[in-house]
């Protein structure tokens, strides 16, 4: 058993508490990882807020991490002690019908136990003050050591800077993949990206790499525009600058609508606007943002009858074990940006400040 520091969420709506936790050794087909760096994501904040119906407390959150394998359980063959790895919240078992289908990356092998905050055998590897602590998204990267299933880990280039590539565990991969895998953006096309946070910037990067000729960024926070243009946005607009609905503004700007649109916020009203900003006959809109539980999307069916397509994406459609090492290689060879997404680097015990910076849009 390893004793180490972790940021424990004792209950909904409370700040994270830095505690000493005990991390049990990995059982069969499990891997214990020393986490070197982790990022914060709105999905962590969503569960922490209490709005997540799958949220259970007390829990160690975090799902964008990178580290070194400390030890492996019986039967683990893909990684060994000392390997550099990224934990994966969408695993890839290679055996389920989802893994065998090239159309999806949604491996279902451990979905039920992962959603309940436990390892595949139904138990937790974390304890604190004599209490069992739940796992989160199968990763729990807000701990100096964590235990994950062996199908939930990708071995990456040992030379990669872990304080940067941890972002490939969720945000950057999600946005980039939404453009290149889910939408399959074509050269010369016109795109609109709603929400210019980390995921939105990654979508813009993907659209640019795919050869889009016009990329319109949409956000009410104008201080985000300069960064969006650095990533490839050709122009940026605010919905608050017009009395007309944003979809009408976009349709006028683009002679009938955009070829591809992306919702990177998790707002069902914006999801509708993103679909309706698409061009009749061929426009594709991708939902990337995660809306709160119980919310529903709506539009007039005529929008779809007249040739628009509504799609969704999780982790950018990447089959995780196969794709994350390749994404790291693309970053190392400067094909994709990663460093530019990092705005602040804080010590672990300032993790609550990191959440404040995220909520303020900084």
Short mmCIF file of C-alpha atoms in Angstrom, two decimals:
data_model
loop_
_atom_site.label_atom_id
_atom_site.label_comp_id
_atom_site.label_asym_id
_atom_site.label_seq_id
_atom_site.Cartn_x
_atom_site.Cartn_y
_atom_site.Cartn_z
CA UNK A 1 0.00 0.00 0.00
CA UNK A 2 1.29 3.46 -0.94
CA UNK A 3 0.46 6.51 1.17
CA UNK A 4 0.37 9.74 -0.84
CA UNK A 5 -1.42 13.04 -1.34
CA UNK A 6 -4.71 13.28 -3.22
CA UNK A 7 -7.37 15.96 -3.72
CA UNK A 8 -10.49 14.37 -2.24
CA UNK A 9 -14.01 15.61 -3.01
CA UNK A 10 -15.85 14.79 0.22
CA UNK A 11 -19.18 16.09 -1.04
CA UNK A 12 -20.95 18.02 -3.79
CA UNK A 13 -20.27 21.75 -3.98
CA UNK A 14 -17.37 21.66 -1.52
CA UNK A 15 -13.76 22.61 -2.39
CA UNK A 16 -11.35 19.73 -2.90
CA UNK A 17 -9.40 18.76 0.20
CA UNK A 18 -5.73 17.72 0.03
CA UNK A 19 -5.53 14.54 2.12
CA UNK A 20 -3.20 11.64 2.77
CA UNK A 21 -4.75 8.59 1.11
CA UNK A 22 -3.81 4.92 0.92
CA UNK A 23 -3.57 3.46 -2.57
CA UNK A 24 -3.80 -0.35 -2.64
CA UNK A 25 -1.61 -2.38 -5.00
CA UNK A 26 -3.03 -3.29 -8.42
CA UNK A 27 -5.01 -6.52 -8.70
CA UNK A 28 -5.11 -8.74 -11.81
CA UNK A 29 -5.31 -6.69 -15.03
CA UNK A 30 -4.74 -3.42 -13.17
CA UNK A 31 -1.95 -0.86 -13.31
CA UNK A 32 -0.75 1.50 -10.57
CA UNK A 33 0.56 4.81 -11.93
CA UNK A 34 2.57 7.62 -10.37
CA UNK A 35 0.79 10.71 -11.72
CA UNK A 36 3.29 13.41 -12.67
CA UNK A 37 0.85 15.99 -14.06
CA UNK A 38 -2.90 16.48 -14.30
CA UNK A 39 -5.13 19.09 -15.90
CA UNK A 40 -8.57 20.27 -14.81
CA UNK A 41 -11.65 19.95 -17.01
CA UNK A 42 -15.24 21.17 -16.86
CA UNK A 43 -16.32 17.53 -16.54
CA UNK A 44 -14.57 17.34 -13.15
CA UNK A 45 -16.34 20.55 -12.11
CA UNK A 46 -19.70 19.22 -13.34
CA UNK A 47 -19.44 16.16 -11.07
CA UNK A 48 -18.11 18.25 -8.19
CA UNK A 49 -21.10 20.60 -8.50
CA UNK A 50 -23.52 17.75 -7.70
CA UNK A 51 -25.31 17.99 -11.07
CA UNK A 52 -23.91 14.68 -12.36
CA UNK A 53 -26.42 11.84 -11.79
CA UNK A 54 -23.52 9.34 -11.82
CA UNK A 55 -21.53 11.40 -9.30
CA UNK A 56 -20.70 9.59 -6.05
CA UNK A 57 -18.82 10.91 -3.02
CA UNK A 58 -16.29 10.86 -1.48
CA UNK A 59 -14.30 10.64 -4.72
CA UNK A 60 -10.93 11.44 -6.27
CA UNK A 61 -11.70 13.33 -9.48
CA UNK A 62 -9.45 14.00 -12.48
CA UNK A 63 -9.24 12.43 -15.94
CA UNK A 64 -6.51 14.34 -17.81
CA UNK A 65 -3.28 12.96 -16.44
CA UNK A 66 0.09 11.54 -17.37
CA UNK A 67 2.60 9.53 -15.37
CA UNK A 68 4.88 6.55 -14.94
CA UNK A 69 3.82 2.95 -14.27
CA UNK A 70 4.78 2.12 -10.66
CA UNK A 71 3.64 -1.52 -10.68
CA UNK A 72 1.35 -3.89 -12.55
CA UNK A 73 -1.04 -6.62 -11.44
CA UNK A 74 -1.13 -10.21 -12.58
CA UNK A 75 -1.78 -10.78 -16.29
CA UNK A 76 -0.79 -7.28 -17.44
CA UNK A 77 1.19 -7.50 -20.70
CA UNK A 78 0.75 -4.16 -22.51
CA UNK A 79 2.71 -2.03 -20.01
CA UNK A 80 5.43 -2.60 -17.44
CA UNK A 81 7.01 -0.76 -14.50
CA UNK A 82 8.73 2.42 -15.66
CA UNK A 83 6.62 2.95 -18.81
CA UNK A 84 5.36 6.47 -19.52
CA UNK A 85 1.57 6.43 -19.82
CA UNK A 86 -1.66 8.40 -20.13
CA UNK A 87 -4.72 6.99 -18.28
CA UNK A 88 -7.83 6.71 -20.47
CA UNK A 89 -11.40 7.46 -19.42
CA UNK A 90 -12.64 5.62 -22.51
CA UNK A 91 -10.80 2.29 -22.50
CA UNK A 92 -10.11 0.02 -25.49
CA UNK A 93 -10.43 -3.67 -24.67
CA UNK A 94 -10.26 -4.78 -28.31
CA UNK A 95 -12.81 -7.53 -27.63
CA UNK A 96 -16.28 -6.00 -27.19
CA UNK A 97 -18.53 -5.39 -30.20
CA UNK A 98 -17.85 -1.64 -29.89
CA UNK A 99 -14.08 -2.11 -30.09
CA UNK A 100 -14.50 -4.45 -33.05
CA UNK A 101 -16.61 -1.87 -34.90
CA UNK A 102 -14.56 0.77 -36.76
CA UNK A 103 -17.47 3.22 -36.48
CA UNK A 104 -17.10 3.87 -32.73
CA UNK A 105 -14.58 4.27 -29.92
CA UNK A 106 -17.05 3.65 -27.09
CA UNK A 107 -15.63 0.49 -25.49
CA UNK A 108 -18.24 -0.90 -23.08
CA UNK A 109 -16.16 -3.56 -21.29
CA UNK A 110 -15.99 -1.77 -17.91
CA UNK A 111 -18.63 0.91 -18.43
CA UNK A 112 -20.98 -0.18 -15.61
CA UNK A 113 -18.38 -0.44 -12.84
CA UNK A 114 -16.58 2.70 -14.03
CA UNK A 115 -19.86 4.63 -13.80
CA UNK A 116 -20.31 3.40 -10.24
CA UNK A 117 -16.88 4.71 -9.20
CA UNK A 118 -15.23 1.33 -8.66
CA UNK A 119 -12.69 -0.95 -10.32
CA UNK A 120 -13.94 -3.81 -12.57
CA UNK A 121 -14.11 -6.18 -9.56
CA UNK A 122 -16.54 -3.79 -7.82
CA UNK A 123 -14.13 -2.45 -5.19
CA UNK A 124 -12.02 0.69 -4.72
CA UNK A 125 -8.23 0.99 -4.39
CA UNK A 126 -8.45 4.25 -2.39
CA UNK A 127 -9.03 4.75 1.32
CA UNK A 128 -8.77 7.90 3.44
CA UNK A 129 -9.37 8.26 7.19
CA UNK A 130 -10.72 4.71 7.22
CA UNK A 131 -13.29 5.40 4.49
CA UNK A 132 -13.50 3.96 0.98
CA UNK A 133 -12.99 6.67 -1.65
CA UNK A 134 -14.57 6.26 -5.09
CA UNK A 135 -12.72 6.31 -8.41
CA UNK A 136 -13.73 8.77 -11.15
CA UNK A 137 -14.05 8.03 -14.88
CA UNK A 138 -11.76 5.05 -14.37
CA UNK A 139 -8.76 7.39 -13.97
CA UNK A 140 -8.76 9.54 -10.76
CA UNK A 141 -5.75 11.64 -11.73
CA UNK A 142 -6.07 14.07 -8.78
CA UNK A 143 -3.88 11.71 -6.75
CA UNK A 144 -0.11 11.23 -6.66
CA UNK A 145 -0.78 7.53 -7.32
CA UNK A 146 -3.80 5.97 -8.98
CA UNK A 147 -4.90 2.51 -10.10
CA UNK A 148 -6.55 1.91 -13.47
CA UNK A 149 -7.68 -1.09 -15.51
CA UNK A 150 -5.02 -2.30 -17.95
CA UNK A 151 -7.38 -1.53 -20.86
CA UNK A 152 -7.52 2.10 -19.64
CA UNK A 153 -3.90 3.03 -20.23
CA UNK A 154 -1.89 4.12 -23.27
CA UNK A 155 1.89 3.75 -23.39
CA UNK A 156 3.47 6.88 -24.88
CA UNK A 157 6.86 8.24 -25.92
CA UNK A 158 9.04 8.50 -22.79
CA UNK A 159 10.51 11.78 -24.08
CA UNK A 160 7.13 13.57 -24.04
CA UNK A 161 6.73 16.39 -21.46
CA UNK A 162 4.04 15.06 -19.13
CA UNK A 163 2.89 18.49 -17.96
CA UNK A 164 1.80 19.11 -21.57
CA UNK A 165 0.67 15.75 -22.99
CA UNK A 166 -1.65 15.12 -20.02
CA UNK A 167 -4.05 17.35 -22.01
CA UNK A 168 -4.25 14.65 -24.69
CA UNK A 169 -6.11 12.56 -22.09
CA UNK A 170 -9.29 14.53 -22.83
CA UNK A 171 -9.67 18.11 -24.04
CA UNK A 172 -7.30 18.49 -26.98
CA UNK A 173 -7.95 14.99 -28.34
CA UNK A 174 -11.71 15.54 -28.04
CA UNK A 175 -11.80 18.80 -29.99
CA UNK A 176 -9.24 17.78 -32.60
CA UNK A 177 -10.98 14.45 -33.20
CA UNK A 178 -14.41 16.10 -33.43
CA UNK A 179 -13.13 17.94 -36.51
CA UNK A 180 -11.03 15.25 -38.20
CA UNK A 181 -12.84 12.03 -37.17
CA UNK A 182 -16.47 12.86 -36.43
CA UNK A 183 -17.20 15.75 -38.82
CA UNK A 184 -14.45 14.76 -41.30
CA UNK A 185 -13.98 18.42 -42.23
CA UNK A 186 -13.01 18.82 -45.89
CA UNK A 187 -10.49 21.19 -47.52
CA UNK A 188 -12.00 24.54 -48.48
CA UNK A 189 -14.99 24.21 -46.16
CA UNK A 190 -16.51 26.81 -43.83
CA UNK A 191 -16.74 25.97 -40.12
CA UNK A 192 -18.28 27.57 -37.02
CA UNK A 193 -17.03 26.78 -33.52
CA UNK A 194 -19.27 27.71 -30.57
CA UNK A 195 -17.27 28.16 -27.35
CA UNK A 196 -13.60 29.11 -27.40
CA UNK A 197 -12.33 27.25 -24.35
CA UNK A 198 -9.70 24.52 -24.60
CA UNK A 199 -11.96 22.12 -26.52
CA UNK A 200 -13.13 24.82 -28.92
CA UNK A 201 -9.53 25.82 -29.65
CA UNK A 202 -8.71 22.17 -30.36
CA UNK A 203 -11.64 22.01 -32.80
CA UNK A 204 -10.31 25.13 -34.55
CA UNK A 205 -6.88 23.49 -34.77
CA UNK A 206 -8.47 20.35 -36.28
CA UNK A 207 -10.46 22.37 -38.82
CA UNK A 208 -7.33 24.22 -39.87
CA UNK A 209 -5.28 21.01 -40.20
CA UNK A 210 -8.14 19.53 -42.28
CA UNK A 211 -7.86 22.49 -44.67
CA UNK A 212 -10.98 24.54 -43.83
CA UNK A 213 -10.79 27.93 -45.57
CA UNK A 214 -13.03 29.83 -43.14
CA UNK A 215 -13.28 29.16 -39.40
CA UNK A 216 -15.64 31.37 -37.41
CA UNK A 217 -15.20 31.38 -33.63
CA UNK A 218 -18.22 32.29 -31.49
CA UNK A 219 -17.98 33.32 -27.82
CA UNK A 220 -19.41 36.05 -25.61
CA UNK A 221 -15.95 36.55 -24.03
CA UNK A 222 -14.06 38.72 -26.52
CA UNK A 223 -10.76 38.34 -24.67
CA UNK A 224 -10.68 34.80 -26.12
CA UNK A 225 -10.59 35.97 -29.75
CA UNK A 226 -6.84 36.61 -30.03
CA UNK A 227 -6.04 33.08 -28.87
CA UNK A 228 -8.66 31.59 -31.22
CA UNK A 229 -7.01 33.38 -34.16
CA UNK A 230 -3.61 32.03 -33.12
CA UNK A 231 -5.10 28.52 -33.45
CA UNK A 232 -6.59 29.22 -36.87
CA UNK A 233 -9.90 31.08 -36.52
CA UNK A 234 -10.31 33.46 -39.46
CA UNK A 235 -12.81 35.65 -37.58
CA UNK A 236 -14.66 35.76 -34.25
CA UNK A 237 -18.11 37.03 -33.35
CA UNK A 238 -20.24 37.45 -30.23
CA UNK A 239 -23.94 36.49 -30.11
CA UNK A 240 -24.45 39.62 -28.00
CA UNK A 241 -23.45 41.96 -30.84
CA UNK A 242 -26.63 41.39 -32.85
CA UNK A 243 -30.35 41.50 -32.12
CA UNK A 244 -30.81 38.54 -34.46
CA UNK A 245 -30.29 34.95 -33.30
CA UNK A 246 -26.68 33.87 -33.90
CA UNK A 247 -27.74 31.20 -36.41
CA UNK A 248 -29.32 33.89 -38.62
CA UNK A 249 -26.17 36.00 -38.39
CA UNK A 250 -24.06 33.02 -39.49
CA UNK A 251 -26.40 32.07 -42.34
CA UNK A 252 -26.13 35.64 -43.67
CA UNK A 253 -22.34 35.75 -43.24
CA UNK A 254 -21.81 32.49 -45.11
CA UNK A 255 -24.31 32.61 -47.99
CA UNK A 256 -26.71 30.05 -46.56
CA UNK A 257 -24.87 28.54 -43.62
CA UNK A 258 -21.66 26.77 -42.63
CA UNK A 259 -20.57 23.34 -43.85
CA UNK A 260 -19.63 22.21 -40.34
CA UNK A 261 -20.49 23.53 -36.88
CA UNK A 262 -19.32 22.43 -33.43
CA UNK A 263 -20.92 23.05 -30.03
CA UNK A 264 -18.18 23.07 -27.37
CA UNK A 265 -20.09 24.42 -24.38
CA UNK A 266 -22.75 21.94 -23.25
CA UNK A 267 -25.65 24.37 -23.68
CA UNK A 268 -28.75 22.89 -25.36
CA UNK A 269 -29.85 26.27 -26.74
CA UNK A 270 -26.47 26.72 -28.39
CA UNK A 271 -26.67 23.16 -29.74
CA UNK A 272 -29.84 24.16 -31.59
CA UNK A 273 -28.23 27.34 -32.91
CA UNK A 274 -25.22 25.35 -34.12
CA UNK A 275 -27.42 22.96 -36.09
CA UNK A 276 -29.53 25.76 -37.57
CA UNK A 277 -26.38 27.66 -38.62
CA UNK A 278 -25.55 24.76 -40.97
CA UNK A 279 -26.09 24.91 -44.71
CA UNK A 280 -29.20 23.29 -46.17
CA UNK A 281 -28.52 20.04 -48.00
CA UNK A 282 -25.19 19.08 -46.49
CA UNK A 283 -24.38 20.92 -43.25
CA UNK A 284 -23.12 18.79 -40.36
CA UNK A 285 -23.28 19.87 -36.71
CA UNK A 286 -21.30 18.05 -34.03
CA UNK A 287 -22.20 18.18 -30.32
CA UNK A 288 -18.96 18.11 -28.32
CA UNK A 289 -20.07 19.81 -25.09
CA UNK A 290 -21.72 17.75 -22.35
CA UNK A 291 -25.08 19.16 -21.26
CA UNK A 292 -26.40 18.76 -17.71
CA UNK A 293 -28.45 15.68 -16.81
CA UNK A 294 -32.07 15.65 -17.91
CA UNK A 295 -31.69 18.36 -20.54
CA UNK A 296 -33.06 17.80 -24.04
CA UNK A 297 -32.25 19.17 -27.48
CA UNK A 298 -34.88 20.45 -29.89
CA UNK A 299 -35.19 21.83 -33.40
CA UNK A 300 -37.82 21.76 -36.10
CA UNK A 301 -37.69 18.39 -37.89
CA UNK A 302 -37.67 20.35 -41.17
CA UNK A 303 -34.06 21.33 -40.37
CA UNK A 304 -33.09 17.65 -40.70
CA UNK A 305 -35.53 16.84 -43.52
CA UNK A 306 -33.78 19.50 -45.59
CA UNK A 307 -30.43 17.80 -45.33
CA UNK A 308 -28.65 18.81 -42.15
CA UNK A 309 -26.99 16.14 -39.99
CA UNK A 310 -26.74 16.21 -36.18
CA UNK A 311 -23.89 14.20 -34.68
CA UNK A 312 -22.18 13.76 -31.34
CA UNK A 313 -18.67 12.78 -30.33
CA UNK A 314 -16.94 11.40 -27.23
CA UNK A 315 -13.16 11.68 -26.91
CA UNK A 316 -13.14 12.86 -30.53
CA UNK A 317 -13.90 9.40 -31.84
CA UNK A 318 -10.34 8.18 -31.14
CA UNK A 319 -9.92 4.51 -30.26
CA UNK A 320 -7.94 5.36 -27.18
CA UNK A 321 -5.17 2.77 -26.70
CA UNK A 322 -4.29 2.90 -30.41
CA UNK A 323 -4.67 6.64 -30.94
CA UNK A 324 -3.26 8.45 -27.89
CA UNK A 325 0.35 7.32 -28.54
CA UNK A 326 -0.02 8.55 -32.15
CA UNK A 327 -1.38 11.90 -30.96
CA UNK A 328 1.66 12.25 -28.69
CA UNK A 329 3.88 11.52 -31.71
CA UNK A 330 2.00 14.14 -33.78
CA UNK A 331 2.67 16.66 -31.00
CA UNK A 332 6.34 15.69 -30.74
CA UNK A 333 6.69 16.18 -34.51
CA UNK A 334 4.88 19.56 -34.23
CA UNK A 335 1.87 18.53 -36.32
CA UNK A 336 -0.52 19.50 -33.51
CA UNK A 337 -0.24 22.18 -30.85
CA UNK A 338 -0.31 21.27 -27.16
CA UNK A 339 1.98 23.72 -25.29
CA UNK A 340 -0.17 26.64 -26.45
CA UNK A 341 -3.18 25.30 -24.53
CA UNK A 342 -1.44 25.60 -21.16
CA UNK A 343 -2.20 28.95 -19.52
CA UNK A 344 -1.21 28.26 -15.90
CA UNK A 345 0.95 25.72 -14.08
CA UNK A 346 0.24 25.38 -10.37
CA UNK A 347 1.49 23.13 -7.56
CA UNK A 348 -0.89 20.30 -6.69
CA UNK A 349 -2.04 21.84 -3.41
CA UNK A 350 -3.39 24.87 -5.34
CA UNK A 351 -5.85 22.71 -7.31
CA UNK A 352 -8.87 24.72 -6.10
CA UNK A 353 -7.27 27.84 -7.63
CA UNK A 354 -7.03 25.95 -10.92
CA UNK A 355 -10.81 25.39 -10.82
CA UNK A 356 -11.37 29.09 -10.09
CA UNK A 357 -9.22 30.03 -13.10
CA UNK A 358 -11.22 27.64 -15.28
CA UNK A 359 -14.59 28.95 -14.11
CA UNK A 360 -13.49 32.55 -14.76
CA UNK A 361 -12.54 31.59 -18.33
CA UNK A 362 -8.86 32.32 -17.74
#
